[in-house]
Amino acid sequence: MRMLAAMHQYIGGQRRDAASGKTFDVLDPSTNEVVETVTLAGPDDVDAAVGAAATAFREWSRATPAERSTVLLDAAKLLDGRAEELARLESRQAGKPIRLAREFDVPGTVDNTAFFGTAARRLDGMASAEYSGDHTSSIRREPIGVVGSIAPWNYPLQMAAWKVLPAIAAGDTIVLKPAEITPLTSILFAEAFTEAGAPAGVVNVVTGTGPVAGQHLVGHPDVSMVSFTGSTGVGRRVMAVAAETGKRVHLELGGKAPFVVFDDADLEAAVHGAVAASLINTGQDCTAATRAIVHRSLHDDFVDGVAELMASVRMGPTGDEDTDLGPLSSRGHQAKVSGMVDRARDYAKVVTGGRPPGGELSRGCYYEPTVVSDVPLDSELWCDEVFGPVLAVVAFDDDDEAIRLANDTAFGLAASAWTRDTYRAGRATREIAAGCVWVNDHIPIISEMPHGGYRHSGFGKDMSAYSFDEYTNVKHVMHDTTAVAHKPWHRTIFTLPGEPASPRRPREATG
Ligand code: NAD
């Protein structure tokens, strides 16, 4: 069943056909039926979108903080009014259980929009002061220009929000390229800002593939900054292409989050936490718990508890309120997850799950919740992103080993420590190298706090006021206060006839 006419890319405040006239189908991964046919953007469409964004920048970058704030707050209300439509569409294109879309994706997006509506009025800098003694220094935070953003398929609406909101709150304009398999809600999201009063072209969406539309956007000479969320491999490619035109780059990449259970942990809480944090969004979450590192004294009970609870998780139609676990995003991704678990049978123990379900669900890309124990530390299951409902478990003997195992990864996006001991928790939060460390929980995010990685998980922050550091230029403005022609520091460069070449005072130093 087709749901709505959200089939066009969105450029300059209008839904537009692709210049080539080409289209592609968006599939529902729970059935592999077509949800919608969408315009396939190519380089000409990207050029048009960047042109629209550049034109809109002249007006939007001069809008007052209050004007930008009003647009964002009104858009938040519009999005909230369409919550059910957005949730249903997100559920279908991304294969999310409707409960997750209704209770997490859509409210999170609305809250983020409202947060940036408020934050738009608080782009503070340092206080003005006479640091040199002879000048007043002040800071201006200025928008960068046209931002080119590229988003993944796992949380299409929230990723659109994380990319668009800090950019437009700061006065930038944006061209967003959502993942080709999940473009639909991004189009509705963009339209809400025009409807809320943003000039046409402030938010544009091009619906094309990564290697064509995405790469053209990244290399476009009129794009000032690239913001990318996706896999580490593609992120490196994006950085290389952006380097050719010297652009600022913000990368949010993959993760392989450790979930460390110390011997004093509340075992029941850790078991529930591990099931929720490894199965959220069918494990297709960059912060999902993927590596459980469990004290040997709790290891067997933890594995049994997680396996038992996972067995009670209900897979089913995504529109059904009782469904806990939806499908993976595509047949290709299902094959990747299956392949990694199948290969793990040769070197580890698949405790539960480990295959796609049969029957009616085999029409879709479902995969059983899976626990794998006795996982070697050099195996692909331990080292590489699976991005599916798969939890790998290893045992440790002392705290030093636990921290070492947690950090034994190229990634550094998120982690959690489960303990009742405040000193252990303090050590874990200090020593685990990740952009977020939870204590006795794993997954919650909030608009006020930053999200972003260390190491191969990328750099820069989404959400919160910290994201303005990515989307603004910081300008130092220095006003001379002496009103004299021959300023004190000139003496370092040349002295006037009769002027003594005596040692200068420190505050007259140049540079
Ligand atoms: P992906 O890297 O395959 O694709 C991401 C986006 O990049 C898509 O829009 C795609 O079309 C585009 N793309 C592909 N090739 C490109 C190219 N050559 N030039 C420009 N753009 C190109 O990632 P995915 O499979 O869509 O998403 C899953 C990945 O995203 C996982 O690795 C996950 O960890 C990561 N992720 C990270 C975060 C975070 O905040 N760190 C959040 C969500 C997802």
XYZ file of C-alpha atoms and ligand atoms in Angstrom:
555
model
C 0.000 0.000 0.000
C 1.388 3.412 -0.975
C 1.048 5.812 1.929
C 1.365 9.333 0.592
C 2.792 11.388 -2.229
C 6.124 12.002 -0.489
C 7.997 10.924 -3.561
C 9.970 13.972 -4.607
C 13.213 15.411 -3.460
C 12.823 18.835 -1.849
C 14.715 21.768 -3.366
C 14.163 25.499 -2.853
C 10.937 24.931 -0.942
C 9.392 22.643 -3.593
C 9.073 18.962 -4.310
C 10.898 18.391 -7.573
C 11.408 15.632 -10.133
C 14.970 14.537 -10.777
C 16.616 16.297 -13.715
C 17.176 12.865 -15.262
C 13.546 11.850 -14.673
C 14.798 8.682 -12.966
C 13.178 7.138 -9.894
C 13.819 4.260 -7.482
C 11.734 2.169 -5.105
C 11.873 2.350 -1.310
C 11.111 -1.069 0.201
C 9.565 -2.013 3.529
C 12.168 -4.422 4.959
C 9.506 -6.272 6.977
C 7.852 -7.504 3.749
C 10.119 -6.300 0.931
C 7.071 -4.610 -0.632
C 7.418 -1.175 -2.232
C 6.488 1.668 0.138
C 7.051 4.501 -2.309
C 8.752 5.397 -5.570
C 11.152 8.312 -5.167
C 13.039 10.641 -7.499
C 16.642 9.593 -8.033
C 18.792 12.696 -7.607
C 21.936 13.103 -9.677
C 24.635 15.791 -9.894
C 22.285 18.320 -11.593
C 19.830 18.034 -8.713
C 22.613 18.480 -6.170
C 23.763 21.601 -8.037
C 20.209 22.987 -7.926
C 19.893 22.240 -4.205
C 23.252 23.840 -3.384
C 22.237 26.879 -5.473
C 18.949 27.180 -3.562
C 20.770 26.849 -0.243
C 23.370 29.469 -1.235
C 20.631 31.920 -2.200
C 18.711 31.284 1.026
C 21.896 31.753 3.067
C 21.971 35.483 2.280
C 18.638 35.997 4.056
C 18.758 33.243 6.685
C 22.241 34.096 7.954
C 20.964 37.617 8.673
C 17.780 36.501 10.428
C 17.832 37.402 14.109
C 18.204 34.622 16.669
C 14.598 35.290 17.654
C 13.415 34.838 14.057
C 15.311 31.562 13.669
C 14.053 30.409 17.031
C 10.428 31.094 16.073
C 10.760 28.993 12.912
C 12.273 26.083 14.824
C 9.723 26.202 17.635
C 6.842 26.378 15.132
C 8.355 23.484 13.153
C 8.514 21.453 16.382
C 4.768 22.008 16.839
C 4.043 21.052 13.214
C 6.114 17.888 13.529
C 4.381 17.025 16.779
C 1.020 17.479 15.060
C 2.139 14.961 12.415
C 3.671 12.537 14.884
C 1.518 9.570 13.913
C 2.049 10.062 10.158
C 5.803 10.364 10.691
C 5.911 7.331 12.993
C 4.048 5.141 10.514
C 6.205 6.201 7.586
C 9.427 5.785 9.580
C 8.266 2.372 10.724
C 7.599 1.240 7.156
C 10.702 2.543 5.402
C 13.148 1.546 8.159
C 11.411 -1.601 9.433
C 10.920 -0.228 12.942
C 8.349 -1.635 15.332
C 5.679 1.057 15.523
C 6.206 1.362 19.293
C 9.839 2.357 18.771
C 8.964 4.883 16.066
C 6.171 6.379 18.203
C 7.978 6.431 21.528
C 11.588 7.110 20.507
C 12.199 8.332 16.948
C 9.411 10.874 16.597
C 9.337 12.363 20.125
C 13.138 12.523 20.073
C 12.998 14.480 16.820
C 10.324 16.854 18.108
C 12.235 17.460 21.335
C 15.487 18.061 19.448
C 13.717 20.591 17.217
C 12.299 22.413 20.239
C 15.703 22.328 21.972
C 17.423 23.997 19.011
C 14.559 26.495 18.845
C 15.666 27.619 22.293
C 19.400 27.189 21.737
C 19.247 29.430 18.632
C 18.924 32.378 21.048
C 21.916 31.336 23.140
C 24.877 31.346 20.728
C 27.103 32.838 23.394
C 30.774 33.698 23.106
C 33.360 34.947 25.607
C 32.728 38.253 27.341
C 34.261 41.275 25.614
C 37.395 42.504 27.394
C 40.622 44.538 26.950
C 43.058 41.607 26.925
C 45.892 43.619 25.298
C 45.137 46.738 27.322
C 44.806 48.827 24.145
C 42.000 46.960 22.350
C 38.561 45.633 23.107
C 38.333 42.007 21.997
C 35.029 40.321 21.322
C 33.866 37.101 19.752
C 31.388 36.702 16.920
C 29.959 33.282 16.129
C 29.074 33.324 12.466
C 27.316 30.789 10.268
C 29.570 28.905 7.887
C 27.450 28.872 4.727
C 25.941 25.906 2.888
C 26.316 22.643 4.796
C 26.253 19.345 2.889
C 24.958 16.557 5.133
C 24.861 12.847 4.547
C 22.807 10.555 6.778
C 22.494 6.790 7.376
C 19.389 4.565 7.267
C 19.152 3.370 10.858
C 17.353 6.408 12.352
C 16.397 8.374 9.230
C 14.277 11.015 10.946
C 16.501 11.525 13.975
C 19.632 11.644 11.827
C 17.988 14.280 9.609
C 17.203 16.233 12.777
C 20.717 15.923 14.198
C 22.156 17.226 10.918
C 19.660 19.946 10.063
C 18.869 21.528 13.432
C 22.219 22.867 14.702
C 23.042 24.069 11.190
C 19.904 26.137 10.669
C 19.751 27.294 14.298
C 23.224 28.752 13.722
C 22.153 30.500 10.487
C 23.560 28.012 7.972
C 21.515 26.520 5.159
C 21.664 22.851 4.298
C 21.456 20.199 1.604
C 20.718 16.826 3.197
C 21.210 13.536 1.417
C 19.424 10.830 3.368
C 20.351 7.178 2.859
C 18.879 5.985 -0.417
C 16.828 3.246 1.239
C 15.135 5.577 3.782
C 14.554 9.063 2.294
C 10.831 9.548 3.005
C 10.582 11.117 6.460
C 13.490 13.482 5.720
C 11.372 15.086 3.002
C 8.474 15.669 5.395
C 10.910 16.935 8.022
C 12.388 19.507 5.606
C 8.959 20.727 4.532
C 8.017 21.539 8.126
C 10.617 24.341 8.218
C 9.312 26.028 5.064
C 5.805 25.721 6.441
C 6.992 27.231 9.736
C 8.273 30.290 7.866
C 11.886 29.541 6.877
C 12.793 31.046 3.494
C 12.669 28.532 0.623
C 16.028 26.822 0.283
C 17.053 26.843 3.955
C 16.528 23.059 4.144
C 16.861 20.984 0.960
C 16.777 17.212 0.545
C 18.275 15.337 -2.404
C 17.226 11.702 -2.677
C 20.067 9.919 -4.435
C 22.774 7.346 -3.959
C 25.968 7.859 -1.975
C 28.539 7.377 -4.726
C 26.674 9.741 -7.132
C 24.596 12.398 -5.302
C 26.490 12.062 -2.013
C 29.950 12.305 -3.480
C 28.952 15.222 -5.729
C 27.620 17.072 -2.684
C 30.800 16.441 -0.697
C 32.990 17.745 -3.517
C 30.781 20.708 -4.430
C 32.803 23.950 -4.403
C 29.907 25.986 -2.950
C 29.473 23.684 0.038
C 31.431 25.048 3.007
C 31.187 22.108 5.369
C 30.367 18.417 5.231
C 28.595 16.666 8.061
C 28.496 12.887 7.656
C 26.976 10.082 9.728
C 27.571 6.562 8.528
C 30.147 3.815 8.384
C 33.808 4.395 9.110
C 34.861 3.278 5.623
C 32.589 5.707 3.797
C 33.479 8.423 6.327
C 37.141 8.126 5.342
C 36.184 8.413 1.678
C 34.060 11.499 2.436
C 36.970 13.085 4.283
C 39.318 12.429 1.355
C 36.915 13.984 -1.177
C 36.236 16.962 1.112
C 39.971 17.506 1.490
C 40.259 18.267 -2.235
C 38.266 21.465 -1.675
C 39.530 22.077 1.862
C 36.169 21.761 3.602
C 35.455 21.486 7.291
C 34.356 17.915 8.060
C 32.277 16.517 10.912
C 32.165 12.708 11.097
C 29.887 10.502 13.204
C 30.936 6.952 12.402
C 30.605 3.379 13.606
C 30.747 1.933 17.097
C 31.448 -1.288 18.971
C 30.268 -0.386 22.437
C 31.544 -2.332 25.459
C 29.084 -3.246 28.213
C 31.197 -3.925 31.309
C 29.599 -5.892 34.166
C 31.690 -5.830 37.359
C 31.304 -8.517 40.031
C 29.274 -6.232 42.334
C 26.724 -5.336 39.628
C 22.978 -5.777 40.004
C 22.773 -8.831 37.749
C 19.079 -8.486 36.944
C 19.569 -4.852 35.930
C 22.579 -5.779 33.796
C 20.675 -8.578 32.045
C 17.685 -6.329 31.263
C 20.039 -3.533 30.223
C 21.996 -5.817 27.895
C 18.892 -7.112 26.148
C 17.468 -3.618 25.635
C 20.800 -2.100 24.585
C 21.747 -4.855 22.151
C 18.309 -5.211 20.521
C 17.313 -1.557 20.204
C 16.471 -0.851 16.559
C 17.355 -4.515 15.845
C 20.919 -3.754 16.933
C 21.266 -1.190 14.144
C 22.358 1.524 16.517
C 25.871 2.921 16.555
C 25.834 2.998 20.386
C 24.236 -0.451 20.844
C 25.843 -2.779 23.381
C 27.797 -5.241 21.256
C 30.663 -6.453 23.461
C 29.586 -7.675 26.910
C 32.633 -7.883 29.188
C 31.448 -9.747 32.266
C 33.227 -10.708 35.487
C 33.881 -14.454 35.484
C 31.832 -14.924 38.694
C 28.698 -13.593 36.919
C 29.464 -14.720 33.368
C 27.357 -17.888 33.141
C 24.348 -16.412 34.939
C 24.568 -13.325 32.741
C 24.681 -15.363 29.514
C 21.786 -17.597 30.649
C 19.732 -14.594 31.771
C 20.258 -12.673 28.533
C 19.524 -15.764 26.390
C 16.329 -16.478 28.345
C 15.067 -12.901 28.110
C 15.961 -12.668 24.402
C 13.940 -15.817 23.746
C 10.855 -13.955 25.002
C 11.315 -11.026 22.607
C 8.570 -10.984 19.966
C 9.431 -10.556 16.297
C 6.470 -9.658 14.142
C 4.811 -7.204 11.751
C 6.204 -3.726 12.376
C 2.752 -2.119 12.501
C 1.706 -4.440 15.329
C 1.839 -2.802 18.783
C 2.994 -6.081 20.365
C 6.059 -6.431 18.157
C 9.333 -5.891 20.006
C 11.863 -6.612 17.272
C 11.650 -5.552 13.634
C 13.692 -6.685 10.642
C 17.159 -5.656 9.556
C 17.261 -2.867 7.005
C 17.650 -4.872 3.787
C 18.334 -8.306 2.333
C 21.961 -7.330 1.790
C 22.390 -6.332 5.415
C 20.615 -9.490 6.600
C 23.115 -11.545 4.575
C 26.018 -9.634 6.144
C 24.776 -10.257 9.716
C 24.020 -13.933 8.963
C 27.463 -14.406 7.440
C 29.258 -12.995 10.485
C 27.318 -15.194 12.933
C 27.643 -18.291 10.706
C 31.415 -17.843 10.560
C 31.484 -17.376 14.360
C 30.165 -20.950 14.815
C 33.677 -22.135 13.884
C 35.407 -20.265 16.709
C 32.789 -19.344 19.360
C 29.566 -20.610 20.926
C 26.237 -19.369 19.534
C 24.126 -19.611 22.705
C 20.794 -18.512 21.271
C 19.412 -17.214 17.968
C 21.794 -17.112 15.046
C 19.485 -17.331 12.044
C 16.657 -15.619 10.185
C 13.229 -16.889 11.314
C 11.105 -18.993 8.955
C 7.399 -18.833 8.143
C 5.623 -15.589 7.372
C 8.538 -13.491 8.664
C 10.880 -14.922 6.014
C 9.306 -12.475 3.529
C 11.144 -9.746 5.442
C 14.737 -9.261 6.593
C 14.286 -10.505 10.181
C 17.063 -12.027 12.266
C 16.775 -13.735 15.627
C 18.159 -12.087 18.786
C 21.553 -13.706 19.198
C 24.089 -14.238 21.988
C 27.568 -15.545 21.220
C 29.953 -16.473 24.046
C 33.616 -17.553 24.209
C 34.434 -15.039 21.506
C 38.169 -14.733 20.642
C 39.482 -11.189 20.967
C 40.934 -11.163 17.454
C 37.767 -12.441 15.754
C 35.656 -10.347 13.385
C 32.669 -10.734 15.724
C 34.638 -9.004 18.495
C 36.410 -6.407 16.354
C 34.022 -5.396 13.544
C 30.595 -3.769 13.543
C 27.843 -6.385 13.053
C 25.017 -3.812 13.227
C 22.445 -6.469 14.071
C 20.785 -8.010 17.167
C 23.940 -9.835 18.196
C 25.686 -9.632 21.583
C 29.189 -11.094 21.945
C 30.294 -11.987 25.494
C 33.707 -12.531 27.114
C 34.729 -13.068 30.757
C 37.304 -11.053 32.738
C 39.050 -11.612 36.065
C 40.058 -8.189 37.396
C 39.252 -4.525 36.878
C 42.447 -3.757 34.940
C 41.553 -6.461 32.432
C 37.973 -5.158 32.155
C 39.116 -1.638 31.277
C 41.751 -3.008 28.876
C 39.118 -5.130 27.086
C 36.683 -2.200 26.913
C 39.349 -0.118 25.173
C 40.531 -2.971 22.942
C 38.750 -1.561 19.881
C 39.401 0.884 17.095
C 36.044 2.552 17.857
C 35.150 4.910 20.708
C 31.551 6.026 20.531
C 29.807 4.715 23.646
C 30.259 2.347 26.591
C 28.662 1.383 29.876
C 29.856 0.218 33.284
C 27.613 -1.806 35.602
C 28.640 -1.601 39.263
C 27.398 -0.442 42.666
C 30.883 0.760 43.605
C 31.237 4.496 43.075
C 35.047 4.312 42.760
C 34.885 1.603 40.110
C 32.292 3.652 38.249
C 34.540 6.713 38.494
C 37.518 4.807 37.135
C 35.486 3.358 34.251
C 34.062 6.724 33.219
C 37.546 8.246 33.311
C 39.507 5.468 31.595
C 37.162 4.126 28.936
C 37.880 6.028 25.726
C 34.447 6.832 24.310
C 32.274 9.869 23.628
C 29.665 8.682 26.150
C 29.988 6.384 29.172
C 26.824 5.362 31.024
C 26.803 3.986 34.565
C 24.162 1.314 35.224
C 22.351 2.096 31.989
C 23.107 2.005 28.261
C 21.396 3.881 25.370
C 19.501 6.954 26.709
C 20.301 10.199 24.925
C 19.030 13.702 25.565
C 18.921 16.829 23.438
C 20.938 18.892 25.968
C 23.961 16.554 25.916
C 26.448 15.965 23.067
C 26.792 12.791 21.026
C 29.972 11.970 19.143
C 32.909 9.638 19.022
C 36.591 9.195 19.674
C 39.088 7.534 17.344
C 37.522 5.596 14.429
C 34.053 6.607 15.611
C 34.703 10.093 14.258
C 34.972 13.596 15.644
C 32.700 16.522 16.339
C 29.436 16.553 18.247
C 25.762 16.187 17.343
C 22.971 17.522 19.598
C 23.403 20.014 22.460
C 25.028 23.447 22.348
C 28.384 21.712 21.665
C 27.222 21.071 18.104
C 27.425 24.813 17.395
C 31.204 24.432 17.469
C 30.879 22.398 14.257
C 28.414 24.677 12.488
C 29.840 28.130 13.204
C 33.005 30.057 12.555
C 34.449 31.853 15.556
C 35.632 35.334 14.687
C 37.816 37.467 16.918
C 37.019 41.171 16.582
C 39.669 43.572 17.985
C 38.897 47.281 18.371
C 41.743 49.715 18.988
C 40.924 51.916 22.006
C 43.944 54.270 21.877
C 42.985 56.350 18.816
C 46.681 57.144 18.273
C 48.442 56.858 14.900
C 51.753 55.563 16.224
C 50.500 52.741 18.436
C 52.718 51.450 21.257
C 53.419 48.133 19.483
C 54.613 49.896 16.248
C 57.872 50.604 18.085
C 58.758 46.900 17.706
C 58.693 47.370 13.926
C 59.996 50.953 13.588
C 60.831 53.828 15.901
C 60.118 57.471 15.121
C 62.938 60.022 15.187
C 63.728 60.663 18.888
C 61.731 57.650 20.113
C 63.806 55.537 22.521
C 64.332 51.877 21.534
C 63.784 50.860 25.165
C 62.479 47.388 26.166
C 58.750 47.110 25.603
C 56.118 46.217 28.152
C 54.787 42.638 27.875
C 51.268 43.770 27.014
C 52.570 45.545 23.914
C 53.765 42.244 22.441
C 52.703 41.652 18.859
C 51.108 38.560 17.362
P 27.010 4.057 5.009
O 28.335 4.614 5.358
O 26.934 2.909 4.088
O 26.096 5.188 4.357
C 25.867 6.408 5.021
C 25.502 7.453 4.001
O 26.637 7.681 3.173
C 24.343 7.070 3.073
O 23.523 8.202 2.879
C 25.067 6.721 1.776
O 24.276 6.931 0.634
C 26.228 7.699 1.817
N 27.384 7.350 0.988
C 27.797 6.123 0.606
N 28.898 6.239 -0.187
C 29.186 7.562 -0.297
C 30.191 8.308 -0.974
N 31.132 7.719 -1.687
N 30.176 9.648 -0.850
C 29.230 10.270 -0.117
N 28.236 9.606 0.541
C 28.216 8.271 0.449
O 26.307 3.774 6.401
P 24.902 3.119 6.636
O 25.058 1.673 6.296
O 23.834 3.924 5.978
O 24.707 3.321 8.217
C 25.236 2.483 9.151
C 26.529 3.063 9.715
O 26.290 4.341 10.263
C 27.073 2.229 10.837
O 28.468 2.126 10.697
C 26.732 3.050 12.077
O 27.545 2.797 13.178
C 26.874 4.422 11.561
N 26.131 5.372 12.388
C 26.827 6.197 13.216
C 26.164 7.092 14.040
C 26.919 8.013 14.956
O 26.329 8.937 15.485
N 28.208 7.814 15.162
C 24.777 7.170 13.998
C 24.087 6.318 13.149
C 24.784 5.423 12.337
